[in-house]
Amino acid sequence: MVVVAMVWIRGGELQIPSLRCGMENKKAEEWKERRGMKTIRIVAADDSAVMRGLLTRMFATEQVGAMAPMQLCAAVPDGASCLHAVRTLHPDVVLLDLHMPGLGGLEAIVRLRQEWPCLPIIMCSAATADGAAATLEALAKGASDYVTKPMGTMDAVAAMEALWGQLAPRILALVQREAKVPVRRDGAPVRLRGVQVEAVGIGVSTGGPAALERLLTGLPEDFPVPVLVVQHMPKLFTSALVARLDRCCAMRVRQAAAGVALFPGTIWIAPGESHMEVRMGAHGVPFLVLEQGEGLHRCTPAVDVLFRSMAEVFGSGSLGLVLTGMGADGVAGARAIVEAGGSVLAQDEASSVVWGMPGRVVAAGLAQAVLPLDRMGRELVAMSSVGRCRRVAAEMEARYECC
């Protein structure tokens, strides 16, 4: 028996269908027309029989009117069985639990990456402090993305819907079945060194923790402007991300708090479930504001909210970086920065886990440069040095080269 599950894209927005039954005849006809599409094959590893059963039931629920069928090829209880299943079944995606007997999730990631460097791996993580820290370690070791397991208090239907809502868009994005975004090619990327940068804003989603670690660890302790980061993550996970980055970065890394004044040498990360904005204080010192408003693009925090506020406060001194991630968050904010005279850099497709957010910024003609992640840090240091002491600028660039 072939088991399938479905999602579709309508009007440019990803639609997540309900797992409940009751299909219309028109959608059933659409299903018949699309059954011939290539199936996304999935292997799942989790030591919990309940979780394996939940995944099996979820993927066995037919979703009519879908863009891409998904088949759960195997649900196994440990990392060793997962490796064997991947070798024999050649899946498109692996779902992996962190804590399993024998070969655990972290060790399995290392082994999987040795044999299949580009195979998408999605971690299924517990929504706990320990689970958040372990998830970040898994992402650093090569996992592509993560989802949080349903709460134990949910009934089966609610649990399946919660998990499906997280998994479906991630699977589609990671197997690159979203339509390619057209890239403007009407001019070569410009190396911007003309305006003094007053603040750096970074927006990132899928693949973000590893990208942030690579980028931010190269910045010197006396980096001359504040750095503001929006990473699409729940609050528990952003707290773990702050702790991890603070251990490995020369700059101070802090979770944003309402009313905090912005000064150079600190990286501020927006907490999950709160939008982060910048306002100008009465004495000319910018400070942070946190708002628990509705999500933009289903995201709280949202990159657009941060970038728009930066454009209002810092104007042409705003520098926005849009890194790896799925969706369109950051496009409107990048436009606000550009219209205020600021600059926007986008990560290139080759170094992105998913080229959704940066790709859309590029397609809109808002990126002054499209750069690989490794080069972006060097450019960030160079641009932030404009208008400042030449000796200090040279020392900063030299220190980055050493990193």
C-alpha atoms as a printed R data frame, in Angstrom:
    type eleno elety resid chain resno       x      y       z
1   ATOM     1    CA   MET     A     1   0.000  0.000   0.000
2   ATOM     2    CA   VAL     A     2   1.283  3.468  -0.894
3   ATOM     3    CA   VAL     A     3   0.609  6.091   1.776
4   ATOM     4    CA   VAL     A     4   0.596  9.747   0.832
5   ATOM     5    CA   ALA     A     5   0.028 13.204   2.266
6   ATOM     6    CA   MET     A     6  -0.422 16.464   0.429
7   ATOM     7    CA   VAL     A     7   0.085 20.236   0.419
8   ATOM     8    CA   TRP     A     8  -0.491 22.807  -2.299
9   ATOM     9    CA   ILE     A     9   0.423 26.348  -3.244
10  ATOM    10    CA   ARG     A    10  -2.353 28.780  -4.154
11  ATOM    11    CA   GLY     A    11  -1.866 32.420  -5.084
12  ATOM    12    CA   GLY     A    12   1.797 32.305  -4.036
13  ATOM    13    CA   GLU     A    13   0.909 31.263  -0.471
14  ATOM    14    CA   LEU     A    14   1.485 27.797   0.955
15  ATOM    15    CA   GLN     A    15  -1.808 26.192   1.985
16  ATOM    16    CA   ILE     A    16  -1.835 23.554   4.729
17  ATOM    17    CA   PRO     A    17  -4.973 21.449   4.354
18  ATOM    18    CA   SER     A    18  -6.863 20.040   7.315
19  ATOM    19    CA   LEU     A    19  -6.359 16.398   8.190
20  ATOM    20    CA   ARG     A    20 -10.085 15.964   8.644
21  ATOM    21    CA   CYS     A    21 -12.135 14.177   5.978
22  ATOM    22    CA   GLY     A    22 -14.936 15.519   3.790
23  ATOM    23    CA   MET     A    23 -13.596 15.997   0.249
24  ATOM    24    CA   GLU     A    24 -15.417 17.831  -2.511
25  ATOM    25    CA   ASN     A    25 -15.850 16.162  -5.892
26  ATOM    26    CA   LYS     A    26 -13.964 18.965  -7.666
27  ATOM    27    CA   LYS     A    27 -10.928 18.472  -5.435
28  ATOM    28    CA   ALA     A    28 -11.144 14.720  -5.939
29  ATOM    29    CA   GLU     A    29 -10.843 15.241  -9.685
30  ATOM    30    CA   GLU     A    30  -7.828 17.487  -9.123
31  ATOM    31    CA   TRP     A    31  -6.305 14.723  -6.991
32  ATOM    32    CA   LYS     A    32  -6.701 12.216  -9.803
33  ATOM    33    CA   GLU     A    33  -4.957 14.553 -12.253
34  ATOM    34    CA   ARG     A    34  -1.924 15.001  -9.972
35  ATOM    35    CA   ARG     A    35  -1.430 11.462  -8.665
36  ATOM    36    CA   GLY     A    36   1.214 10.959 -11.350
37  ATOM    37    CA   MET     A    37   3.613 13.491  -9.762
38  ATOM    38    CA   LYS     A    38   6.901 12.323  -8.270
39  ATOM    39    CA   THR     A    39   6.447 11.313  -4.655
40  ATOM    40    CA   ILE     A    40   8.615 12.789  -1.887
41  ATOM    41    CA   ARG     A    41   9.951  9.766  -0.004
42  ATOM    42    CA   ILE     A    42  10.540 10.057   3.753
43  ATOM    43    CA   VAL     A    43  12.290  7.939   6.390
44  ATOM    44    CA   ALA     A    44  11.532  8.674  10.072
45  ATOM    45    CA   ALA     A    45  13.497  7.541  13.136
46  ATOM    46    CA   ASP     A    46  12.062  7.849  16.657
47  ATOM    47    CA   ASP     A    47  12.322  5.497  19.636
48  ATOM    48    CA   SER     A    48   8.765  6.347  20.720
49  ATOM    49    CA   ALA     A    49   6.192  3.910  19.348
50  ATOM    50    CA   VAL     A    50   3.552  6.588  19.925
51  ATOM    51    CA   MET     A    51   5.451  9.092  17.768
52  ATOM    52    CA   ARG     A    52   6.064  6.532  15.016
53  ATOM    53    CA   GLY     A    53   2.361  5.691  15.043
54  ATOM    54    CA   LEU     A    54   1.455  9.379  14.888
55  ATOM    55    CA   LEU     A    55   3.713  9.918  11.873
56  ATOM    56    CA   THR     A    56   2.342  6.829  10.141
57  ATOM    57    CA   ARG     A    57  -1.252  7.960  10.648
58  ATOM    58    CA   MET     A    58  -0.425 11.505   9.565
59  ATOM    59    CA   PHE     A    59   1.222 10.536   6.285
60  ATOM    60    CA   ALA     A    60  -1.498  7.942   5.627
61  ATOM    61    CA   THR     A    61  -4.163 10.662   5.539
62  ATOM    62    CA   GLU     A    62  -4.823 11.605   1.923
63  ATOM    63    CA   GLN     A    63  -4.769 15.330   1.203
64  ATOM    64    CA   VAL     A    64  -6.783 16.111  -1.920
65  ATOM    65    CA   GLY     A    65  -5.704 18.853  -4.306
66  ATOM    66    CA   ALA     A    66  -2.059 18.575  -3.395
67  ATOM    67    CA   MET     A    67   1.013 19.811  -5.232
68  ATOM    68    CA   ALA     A    68   3.421 17.051  -4.180
69  ATOM    69    CA   PRO     A    69   2.594 13.640  -2.685
70  ATOM    70    CA   MET     A    70   4.653 12.433   0.294
71  ATOM    71    CA   GLN     A    71   5.266  8.820   1.216
72  ATOM    72    CA   LEU     A    72   6.512  7.565   4.596
73  ATOM    73    CA   CYS     A    73   8.753  4.733   3.444
74  ATOM    74    CA   ALA     A    74   9.854  3.578   6.897
75  ATOM    75    CA   ALA     A    75   9.456  4.482  10.581
76  ATOM    76    CA   VAL     A    76  12.322  2.985  12.600
77  ATOM    77    CA   PRO     A    77  13.262  3.106  16.335
78  ATOM    78    CA   ASP     A    78  16.939  4.130  16.318
79  ATOM    79    CA   GLY     A    79  19.808  5.730  14.419
80  ATOM    80    CA   ALA     A    80  21.364  2.465  13.195
81  ATOM    81    CA   SER     A    81  18.071  1.373  11.647
82  ATOM    82    CA   CYS     A    82  17.750  4.823  10.115
83  ATOM    83    CA   LEU     A    83  21.138  4.511   8.381
84  ATOM    84    CA   HIS     A    84  20.147  1.115   7.011
85  ATOM    85    CA   ALA     A    85  16.794  2.447   5.792
86  ATOM    86    CA   VAL     A    86  18.444  5.405   4.051
87  ATOM    87    CA   ARG     A    87  20.939  3.117   2.311
88  ATOM    88    CA   THR     A    88  18.241  0.770   1.042
89  ATOM    89    CA   LEU     A    89  15.281  3.102   0.412
90  ATOM    90    CA   HIS     A    90  17.069  6.283  -0.833
91  ATOM    91    CA   PRO     A    91  14.600  8.794   0.667
92  ATOM    92    CA   ASP     A    92  14.345 12.471  -0.205
93  ATOM    93    CA   VAL     A    93  14.044 13.569   3.458
94  ATOM    94    CA   VAL     A    94  14.905 12.128   6.877
95  ATOM    95    CA   LEU     A    95  12.956 12.917  10.060
96  ATOM    96    CA   LEU     A    96  15.158 12.284  13.083
97  ATOM    97    CA   ASP     A    97  14.567 12.150  16.840
98  ATOM    98    CA   LEU     A    98  17.347 13.458  19.097
99  ATOM    99    CA   HIS     A    99  17.361 10.896  21.899
100 ATOM   100    CA   MET     A   100  17.330  7.241  20.826
101 ATOM   101    CA   PRO     A   101  18.988  4.097  22.223
102 ATOM   102    CA   GLY     A   102  22.242  2.973  20.658
103 ATOM   103    CA   LEU     A   103  23.064  5.385  17.856
104 ATOM   104    CA   GLY     A   104  21.360  8.630  18.900
105 ATOM   105    CA   GLY     A   105  20.245 11.531  16.775
106 ATOM   106    CA   LEU     A   106  23.438 13.611  17.004
107 ATOM   107    CA   GLU     A   107  25.660 10.669  16.093
108 ATOM   108    CA   ALA     A   108  23.284  9.699  13.283
109 ATOM   109    CA   ILE     A   109  23.533 13.200  11.779
110 ATOM   110    CA   VAL     A   110  27.323 12.925  11.592
111 ATOM   111    CA   ARG     A   111  27.105  9.504   9.923
112 ATOM   112    CA   LEU     A   112  24.398 10.652   7.519
113 ATOM   113    CA   ARG     A   113  26.380 13.734   6.527
114 ATOM   114    CA   GLN     A   114  29.473 11.620   5.817
115 ATOM   115    CA   GLU     A   115  27.575  9.554   3.234
116 ATOM   116    CA   TRP     A   116  24.881 11.999   2.074
117 ATOM   117    CA   PRO     A   117  26.095 15.607   2.461
118 ATOM   118    CA   CYS     A   118  23.021 17.151   0.834
119 ATOM   119    CA   LEU     A   119  20.228 14.925   2.174
120 ATOM   120    CA   PRO     A   120  17.649 17.096   3.998
121 ATOM   121    CA   ILE     A   121  17.441 16.167   7.700
122 ATOM   122    CA   ILE     A   122  14.644 17.534   9.898
123 ATOM   123    CA   MET     A   123  14.960 17.095  13.657
124 ATOM   124    CA   CYS     A   124  11.870 16.322  15.748
125 ATOM   125    CA   SER     A   125  12.602 18.073  19.041
126 ATOM   126    CA   ALA     A   126  10.983 18.263  22.457
127 ATOM   127    CA   ALA     A   127   9.850 21.757  23.424
128 ATOM   128    CA   THR     A   128  12.073 21.870  26.521
129 ATOM   129    CA   ALA     A   129  15.234 23.778  27.470
130 ATOM   130    CA   ASP     A   130  17.331 20.611  27.059
131 ATOM   131    CA   GLY     A   131  15.606 19.848  23.775
132 ATOM   132    CA   ALA     A   132  16.293 23.367  22.482
133 ATOM   133    CA   ALA     A   133  20.022 23.182  23.328
134 ATOM   134    CA   ALA     A   134  20.327 19.721  21.754
135 ATOM   135    CA   THR     A   135  18.502 20.930  18.649
136 ATOM   136    CA   LEU     A   136  20.973 23.767  18.156
137 ATOM   137    CA   GLU     A   137  23.818 21.267  18.477
138 ATOM   138    CA   ALA     A   138  22.109 19.101  15.851
139 ATOM   139    CA   LEU     A   139  21.789 22.078  13.496
140 ATOM   140    CA   ALA     A   140  25.488 22.864  14.008
141 ATOM   141    CA   LYS     A   141  26.350 19.259  13.119
142 ATOM   142    CA   GLY     A   142  24.458 19.456   9.832
143 ATOM   143    CA   ALA     A   143  20.709 19.064  10.384
144 ATOM   144    CA   SER     A   144  18.729 21.155   7.899
145 ATOM   145    CA   ASP     A   145  15.834 22.252  10.099
146 ATOM   146    CA   TYR     A   146  13.685 21.181  13.031
147 ATOM   147    CA   VAL     A   147  10.101 20.894  14.216
148 ATOM   148    CA   THR     A   148   8.792 20.647  17.776
149 ATOM   149    CA   LYS     A   149   6.902 17.534  18.847
150 ATOM   150    CA   PRO     A   150   3.238 17.951  19.768
151 ATOM   151    CA   MET     A   151   2.432 18.481  23.440
152 ATOM   152    CA   GLY     A   152   1.427 15.336  25.299
153 ATOM   153    CA   THR     A   153  -1.895 16.904  26.298
154 ATOM   154    CA   MET     A   154  -3.135 17.073  22.675
155 ATOM   155    CA   ASP     A   155  -5.538 14.526  21.249
156 ATOM   156    CA   ALA     A   156  -4.418 12.549  18.198
157 ATOM   157    CA   VAL     A   157  -6.105 14.752  15.597
158 ATOM   158    CA   ALA     A   158  -4.812 17.994  17.128
159 ATOM   159    CA   ALA     A   159  -1.318 16.518  17.431
160 ATOM   160    CA   MET     A   160  -1.299 15.452  13.776
161 ATOM   161    CA   GLU     A   161  -2.513 18.857  12.609
162 ATOM   162    CA   ALA     A   162   0.106 20.662  14.726
163 ATOM   163    CA   LEU     A   163   2.913 18.464  13.425
164 ATOM   164    CA   TRP     A   164   1.687 18.583   9.816
165 ATOM   165    CA   GLY     A   165   1.532 22.373   9.899
166 ATOM   166    CA   GLN     A   166   5.240 22.467  10.770
167 ATOM   167    CA   LEU     A   167   6.477 19.606   8.612
168 ATOM   168    CA   ALA     A   168   4.716 20.129   5.288
169 ATOM   169    CA   PRO     A   169   6.225 23.520   4.325
170 ATOM   170    CA   ARG     A   170   9.681 22.505   5.549
171 ATOM   171    CA   ILE     A   171   9.708 19.292   3.540
172 ATOM   172    CA   LEU     A   172   8.598 21.110   0.399
173 ATOM   173    CA   ALA     A   173  11.184 23.858   0.837
174 ATOM   174    CA   LEU     A   174  14.060 21.484   1.555
175 ATOM   175    CA   VAL     A   175  13.428 19.252  -1.436
176 ATOM   176    CA   GLN     A   176  13.320 22.438  -3.539
177 ATOM   177    CA   ARG     A   177   9.917 21.891  -5.021
178 ATOM   178    CA   GLU     A   178   8.926 25.520  -4.649
179 ATOM   179    CA   ALA     A   179   9.081 27.445  -7.908
180 ATOM   180    CA   LYS     A   180  12.453 29.021  -8.520
181 ATOM   181    CA   VAL     A   181  12.509 32.756  -7.955
182 ATOM   182    CA   PRO     A   182  13.656 34.721 -11.019
183 ATOM   183    CA   VAL     A   183  16.849 36.678 -10.324
184 ATOM   184    CA   ARG     A   184  17.381 40.163 -11.720
185 ATOM   185    CA   ARG     A   185  20.526 40.334 -13.795
186 ATOM   186    CA   ASP     A   186  20.418 43.962 -14.910
187 ATOM   187    CA   GLY     A   187  23.590 44.951 -13.081
188 ATOM   188    CA   ALA     A   188  26.566 43.540 -11.243
189 ATOM   189    CA   PRO     A   189  26.494 43.512  -7.436
190 ATOM   190    CA   VAL     A   190  27.804 46.766  -5.990
191 ATOM   191    CA   ARG     A   191  30.401 46.870  -3.235
192 ATOM   192    CA   LEU     A   192  28.927 49.546  -0.988
193 ATOM   193    CA   ARG     A   193  31.326 51.698   1.011
194 ATOM   194    CA   GLY     A   194  29.782 55.150   0.744
195 ATOM   195    CA   VAL     A   195  27.476 55.597   3.760
196 ATOM   196    CA   GLN     A   196  28.311 55.271   7.449
197 ATOM   197    CA   VAL     A   197  26.414 52.332   8.898
198 ATOM   198    CA   GLU     A   198  24.637 53.036  12.195
199 ATOM   199    CA   ALA     A   199  23.006 49.651  12.803
200 ATOM   200    CA   VAL     A   200  22.945 46.181  11.243
201 ATOM   201    CA   GLY     A   201  19.744 44.131  11.039
202 ATOM   202    CA   ILE     A   202  19.772 40.435  10.149
203 ATOM   203    CA   GLY     A   203  16.730 38.383   9.121
204 ATOM   204    CA   VAL     A   204  16.969 34.597   8.897
205 ATOM   205    CA   SER     A   205  14.843 31.458   9.115
206 ATOM   206    CA   THR     A   206  15.544 27.899   7.918
207 ATOM   207    CA   GLY     A   207  19.253 27.161   8.304
208 ATOM   208    CA   GLY     A   208  19.652 30.258  10.449
209 ATOM   209    CA   PRO     A   209  21.374 29.039  13.633
210 ATOM   210    CA   ALA     A   210  24.330 27.544  11.761
211 ATOM   211    CA   ALA     A   211  24.517 30.550   9.417
212 ATOM   212    CA   LEU     A   212  24.474 32.997  12.336
213 ATOM   213    CA   GLU     A   213  27.216 31.069  14.109
214 ATOM   214    CA   ARG     A   214  29.440 31.195  11.023
215 ATOM   215    CA   LEU     A   215  28.750 34.877  10.398
216 ATOM   216    CA   LEU     A   216  28.780 36.381  13.877
217 ATOM   217    CA   THR     A   217  31.791 34.547  15.311
218 ATOM   218    CA   GLY     A   218  33.980 36.497  12.874
219 ATOM   219    CA   LEU     A   219  32.918 39.932  14.138
220 ATOM   220    CA   PRO     A   220  35.375 41.634  16.524
221 ATOM   221    CA   GLU     A   221  34.541 42.508  20.122
222 ATOM   222    CA   ASP     A   222  34.652 46.246  19.345
223 ATOM   223    CA   PHE     A   223  32.380 46.047  16.290
224 ATOM   224    CA   PRO     A   224  31.314 49.710  15.994
225 ATOM   225    CA   VAL     A   225  27.515 49.361  15.651
226 ATOM   226    CA   PRO     A   226  24.754 47.312  17.295
227 ATOM   227    CA   VAL     A   227  23.567 44.151  15.526
228 ATOM   228    CA   LEU     A   228  19.876 43.195  15.636
229 ATOM   229    CA   VAL     A   229  18.779 39.675  14.689
230 ATOM   230    CA   VAL     A   230  15.373 38.202  13.897
231 ATOM   231    CA   GLN     A   231  15.509 34.396  13.724
232 ATOM   232    CA   HIS     A   232  12.202 32.595  13.222
233 ATOM   233    CA   MET     A   233  12.107 30.430  16.359
234 ATOM   234    CA   PRO     A   234   9.969 29.840  19.471
235 ATOM   235    CA   LYS     A   235  11.022 31.716  22.619
236 ATOM   236    CA   LEU     A   236  12.525 28.642  24.286
237 ATOM   237    CA   PHE     A   237  14.780 28.094  21.281
238 ATOM   238    CA   THR     A   238  15.844 31.740  20.901
239 ATOM   239    CA   SER     A   239  16.977 31.685  24.548
240 ATOM   240    CA   ALA     A   240  19.135 28.642  23.819
241 ATOM   241    CA   LEU     A   241  20.457 30.307  20.662
242 ATOM   242    CA   VAL     A   242  21.492 33.411  22.629
243 ATOM   243    CA   ALA     A   243  23.356 31.288  25.185
244 ATOM   244    CA   ARG     A   244  25.159 29.317  22.470
245 ATOM   245    CA   LEU     A   245  26.192 32.379  20.436
246 ATOM   246    CA   ASP     A   246  27.321 34.278  23.538
247 ATOM   247    CA   ARG     A   247  29.764 31.442  24.287
248 ATOM   248    CA   CYS     A   248  31.350 31.463  20.837
249 ATOM   249    CA   CYS     A   249  31.194 35.137  19.727
250 ATOM   250    CA   ALA     A   250  33.620 37.912  20.644
251 ATOM   251    CA   MET     A   251  30.712 40.376  20.798
252 ATOM   252    CA   ARG     A   252  28.202 40.202  23.625
253 ATOM   253    CA   VAL     A   253  25.024 38.342  22.620
254 ATOM   254    CA   ARG     A   254  21.810 39.114  24.486
255 ATOM   255    CA   GLN     A   255  18.115 38.367  24.129
256 ATOM   256    CA   ALA     A   256  16.297 41.609  23.392
257 ATOM   257    CA   ALA     A   257  14.375 43.254  26.213
258 ATOM   258    CA   ALA     A   258  11.974 46.188  26.119
259 ATOM   259    CA   GLY     A   259  13.536 49.568  26.839
260 ATOM   260    CA   VAL     A   260  17.160 48.478  26.413
261 ATOM   261    CA   ALA     A   261  19.393 51.181  24.874
262 ATOM   262    CA   LEU     A   262  21.380 50.183  21.788
263 ATOM   263    CA   PHE     A   263  25.150 50.558  21.945
264 ATOM   264    CA   PRO     A   264  27.984 49.130  19.797
265 ATOM   265    CA   GLY     A   265  29.529 45.784  20.618
266 ATOM   266    CA   THR     A   266  26.304 43.897  21.340
267 ATOM   267    CA   ILE     A   267  24.195 41.515  19.273
268 ATOM   268    CA   TRP     A   268  20.506 41.613  20.193
269 ATOM   269    CA   ILE     A   269  18.320 38.620  19.241
270 ATOM   270    CA   ALA     A   270  14.539 38.995  19.179
271 ATOM   271    CA   PRO     A   271  12.784 36.585  21.558
272 ATOM   272    CA   GLY     A   272  10.340 34.152  20.012
273 ATOM   273    CA   GLU     A   273   6.700 35.262  20.024
274 ATOM   274    CA   SER     A   274   7.597 39.001  20.129
275 ATOM   275    CA   HIS     A   275   8.249 41.497  17.349
276 ATOM   276    CA   MET     A   276  11.377 43.609  17.874
277 ATOM   277    CA   GLU     A   277  11.429 47.293  16.866
278 ATOM   278    CA   VAL     A   278  13.825 50.217  17.286
279 ATOM   279    CA   ARG     A   279  12.688 53.629  18.540
280 ATOM   280    CA   MET     A   280  14.636 56.844  19.096
281 ATOM   281    CA   GLY     A   281  14.843 58.031  22.692
282 ATOM   282    CA   ALA     A   282  14.472 61.596  23.959
283 ATOM   283    CA   HIS     A   283  18.253 62.052  24.260
284 ATOM   284    CA   GLY     A   284  19.068 60.658  20.825
285 ATOM   285    CA   VAL     A   285  19.826 57.133  22.041
286 ATOM   286    CA   PRO     A   286  17.918 54.393  20.192
287 ATOM   287    CA   PHE     A   287  16.218 51.704  22.282
288 ATOM   288    CA   LEU     A   288  14.314 48.448  21.761
289 ATOM   289    CA   VAL     A   289  10.574 47.880  21.858
290 ATOM   290    CA   LEU     A   290   8.963 44.425  21.996
291 ATOM   291    CA   GLU     A   291   5.415 43.889  20.776
292 ATOM   292    CA   GLN     A   292   3.398 40.679  21.003
293 ATOM   293    CA   GLY     A   293   1.287 41.491  17.971
294 ATOM   294    CA   GLU     A   294  -0.068 39.307  15.206
295 ATOM   295    CA   GLY     A   295   2.442 37.432  13.103
296 ATOM   296    CA   LEU     A   296   3.460 38.689   9.676
297 ATOM   297    CA   HIS     A   297   3.880 35.898   7.111
298 ATOM   298    CA   ARG     A   298   2.893 33.625  10.033
299 ATOM   299    CA   CYS     A   299   6.095 34.745  11.787
300 ATOM   300    CA   THR     A   300   6.559 36.288  15.232
301 ATOM   301    CA   PRO     A   301   9.100 37.860  15.371
302 ATOM   302    CA   ALA     A   302   9.073 39.153  11.807
303 ATOM   303    CA   VAL     A   303  11.992 40.591   9.840
304 ATOM   304    CA   ASP     A   304   9.742 43.170   8.162
305 ATOM   305    CA   VAL     A   305   8.848 44.731  11.526
306 ATOM   306    CA   LEU     A   306  12.511 45.154  12.521
307 ATOM   307    CA   PHE     A   307  13.678 46.449   9.130
308 ATOM   308    CA   ARG     A   308  10.862 49.026   8.864
309 ATOM   309    CA   SER     A   309  11.692 50.417  12.292
310 ATOM   310    CA   MET     A   310  15.394 50.578  11.412
311 ATOM   311    CA   ALA     A   311  14.561 52.538   8.265
312 ATOM   312    CA   GLU     A   312  12.575 55.053  10.345
313 ATOM   313    CA   VAL     A   313  15.250 55.480  13.038
314 ATOM   314    CA   PHE     A   314  18.552 55.105  11.185
315 ATOM   315    CA   GLY     A   315  17.559 56.014   7.612
316 ATOM   316    CA   SER     A   316  20.516 55.710   5.248
317 ATOM   317    CA   GLY     A   317  22.586 54.298   8.119
318 ATOM   318    CA   SER     A   318  20.548 51.073   8.049
319 ATOM   319    CA   LEU     A   319  22.199 47.909   6.759
320 ATOM   320    CA   GLY     A   320  19.939 44.870   6.342
321 ATOM   321    CA   LEU     A   321  21.132 41.317   5.747
322 ATOM   322    CA   VAL     A   322  18.652 38.700   4.529
323 ATOM   323    CA   LEU     A   323  19.982 35.193   5.064
324 ATOM   324    CA   THR     A   324  18.774 31.659   4.359
325 ATOM   325    CA   GLY     A   325  15.116 30.909   5.008
326 ATOM   326    CA   MET     A   326  11.812 30.017   3.394
327 ATOM   327    CA   GLY     A   327   8.998 32.438   2.717
328 ATOM   328    CA   ALA     A   328   8.871 36.154   1.918
329 ATOM   329    CA   ASP     A   329   9.508 37.797   5.306
330 ATOM   330    CA   GLY     A   330  11.994 40.642   4.840
331 ATOM   331    CA   VAL     A   331  10.944 41.864   1.395
332 ATOM   332    CA   ALA     A   332   8.750 44.735   2.607
333 ATOM   333    CA   GLY     A   333  11.289 45.681   5.266
334 ATOM   334    CA   ALA     A   334  14.151 45.599   2.775
335 ATOM   335    CA   ARG     A   335  12.171 47.911   0.519
336 ATOM   336    CA   ALA     A   336  11.731 50.347   3.425
337 ATOM   337    CA   ILE     A   337  15.494 50.331   4.090
338 ATOM   338    CA   VAL     A   338  16.325 50.943   0.421
339 ATOM   339    CA   GLU     A   339  13.757 53.749   0.138
340 ATOM   340    CA   ALA     A   340  15.340 55.376   3.219
341 ATOM   341    CA   GLY     A   341  18.740 55.312   1.493
342 ATOM   342    CA   GLY     A   342  20.110 52.309   3.373
343 ATOM   343    CA   SER     A   343  21.681 49.126   2.022
344 ATOM   344    CA   VAL     A   344  20.569 45.491   1.779
345 ATOM   345    CA   LEU     A   345  22.708 42.390   1.247
346 ATOM   346    CA   ALA     A   346  21.271 38.964   0.403
347 ATOM   347    CA   GLN     A   347  22.850 35.556   0.889
348 ATOM   348    CA   ASP     A   348  23.412 33.685  -2.367
349 ATOM   349    CA   GLU     A   349  21.534 30.515  -3.333
350 ATOM   350    CA   ALA     A   350  24.556 28.215  -3.233
351 ATOM   351    CA   SER     A   351  25.305 28.855   0.458
352 ATOM   352    CA   SER     A   352  21.643 28.986   1.590
353 ATOM   353    CA   VAL     A   353  19.792 25.985   3.003
354 ATOM   354    CA   VAL     A   354  16.614 27.428   1.455
355 ATOM   355    CA   TRP     A   355  16.777 30.392  -0.936
356 ATOM   356    CA   GLY     A   356  13.312 31.708  -0.184
357 ATOM   357    CA   MET     A   357  13.687 34.935   1.815
358 ATOM   358    CA   PRO     A   358  16.930 36.104   0.172
359 ATOM   359    CA   GLY     A   359  15.734 34.946  -3.249
360 ATOM   360    CA   ARG     A   360  12.606 37.052  -3.026
361 ATOM   361    CA   VAL     A   361  14.592 40.096  -1.949
362 ATOM   362    CA   VAL     A   362  16.866 39.602  -4.963
363 ATOM   363    CA   ALA     A   363  13.884 39.075  -7.292
364 ATOM   364    CA   ALA     A   364  12.393 42.365  -6.081
365 ATOM   365    CA   GLY     A   365  15.595 44.191  -7.050
366 ATOM   366    CA   LEU     A   366  16.305 45.249  -3.449
367 ATOM   367    CA   ALA     A   367  19.696 43.605  -2.866
368 ATOM   368    CA   GLN     A   368  22.723 45.761  -3.638
369 ATOM   369    CA   ALA     A   369  24.897 42.648  -3.409
370 ATOM   370    CA   VAL     A   370  24.253 38.890  -3.427
371 ATOM   371    CA   LEU     A   371  27.048 37.183  -1.527
372 ATOM   372    CA   PRO     A   372  28.065 33.763  -0.216
373 ATOM   373    CA   LEU     A   373  27.837 33.549   3.565
374 ATOM   374    CA   ASP     A   374  31.613 33.373   4.058
375 ATOM   375    CA   ARG     A   375  32.119 36.627   2.154
376 ATOM   376    CA   MET     A   376  29.213 38.415   3.807
377 ATOM   377    CA   GLY     A   377  31.001 38.741   7.158
378 ATOM   378    CA   ARG     A   378  34.009 40.375   5.537
379 ATOM   379    CA   GLU     A   379  31.744 42.809   3.680
380 ATOM   380    CA   LEU     A   380  29.873 43.579   6.889
381 ATOM   381    CA   VAL     A   381  33.095 44.555   8.649
382 ATOM   382    CA   ALA     A   382  34.234 46.655   5.699
383 ATOM   383    CA   MET     A   383  30.924 48.528   5.367
384 ATOM   384    CA   SER     A   384  30.696 49.247   9.094
385 ATOM   385    CA   SER     A   385  34.164 50.806   8.971
386 ATOM   386    CA   VAL     A   386  33.151 53.562   6.537
387 ATOM   387    CA   GLY     A   387  33.435 57.038   8.039
388 ATOM   388    CA   ARG     A   388  35.304 55.830  11.093
389 ATOM   389    CA   CYS     A   389  38.963 56.002  12.085
390 ATOM   390    CA   ARG     A   390  41.043 54.465   9.276
391 ATOM   391    CA   ARG     A   391  43.398 52.746  11.731
392 ATOM   392    CA   VAL     A   392  40.505 51.165  13.652
393 ATOM   393    CA   ALA     A   393  38.864 50.087  10.391
394 ATOM   394    CA   ALA     A   394  42.065 48.419   9.187
395 ATOM   395    CA   GLU     A   395  42.482 46.609  12.509
396 ATOM   396    CA   MET     A   396  38.891 45.337  12.342
397 ATOM   397    CA   GLU     A   397  39.326 43.967   8.825
398 ATOM   398    CA   ALA     A   398  42.631 42.332   9.783
399 ATOM   399    CA   ARG     A   399  41.043 40.627  12.773
400 ATOM   400    CA   TYR     A   400  38.195 39.327  10.620
401 ATOM   401    CA   GLU     A   401  40.662 37.897   8.110
402 ATOM   402    CA   CYS     A   402  42.337 36.010  10.980
403 ATOM   403    CA   CYS     A   403  39.003 34.480  12.001
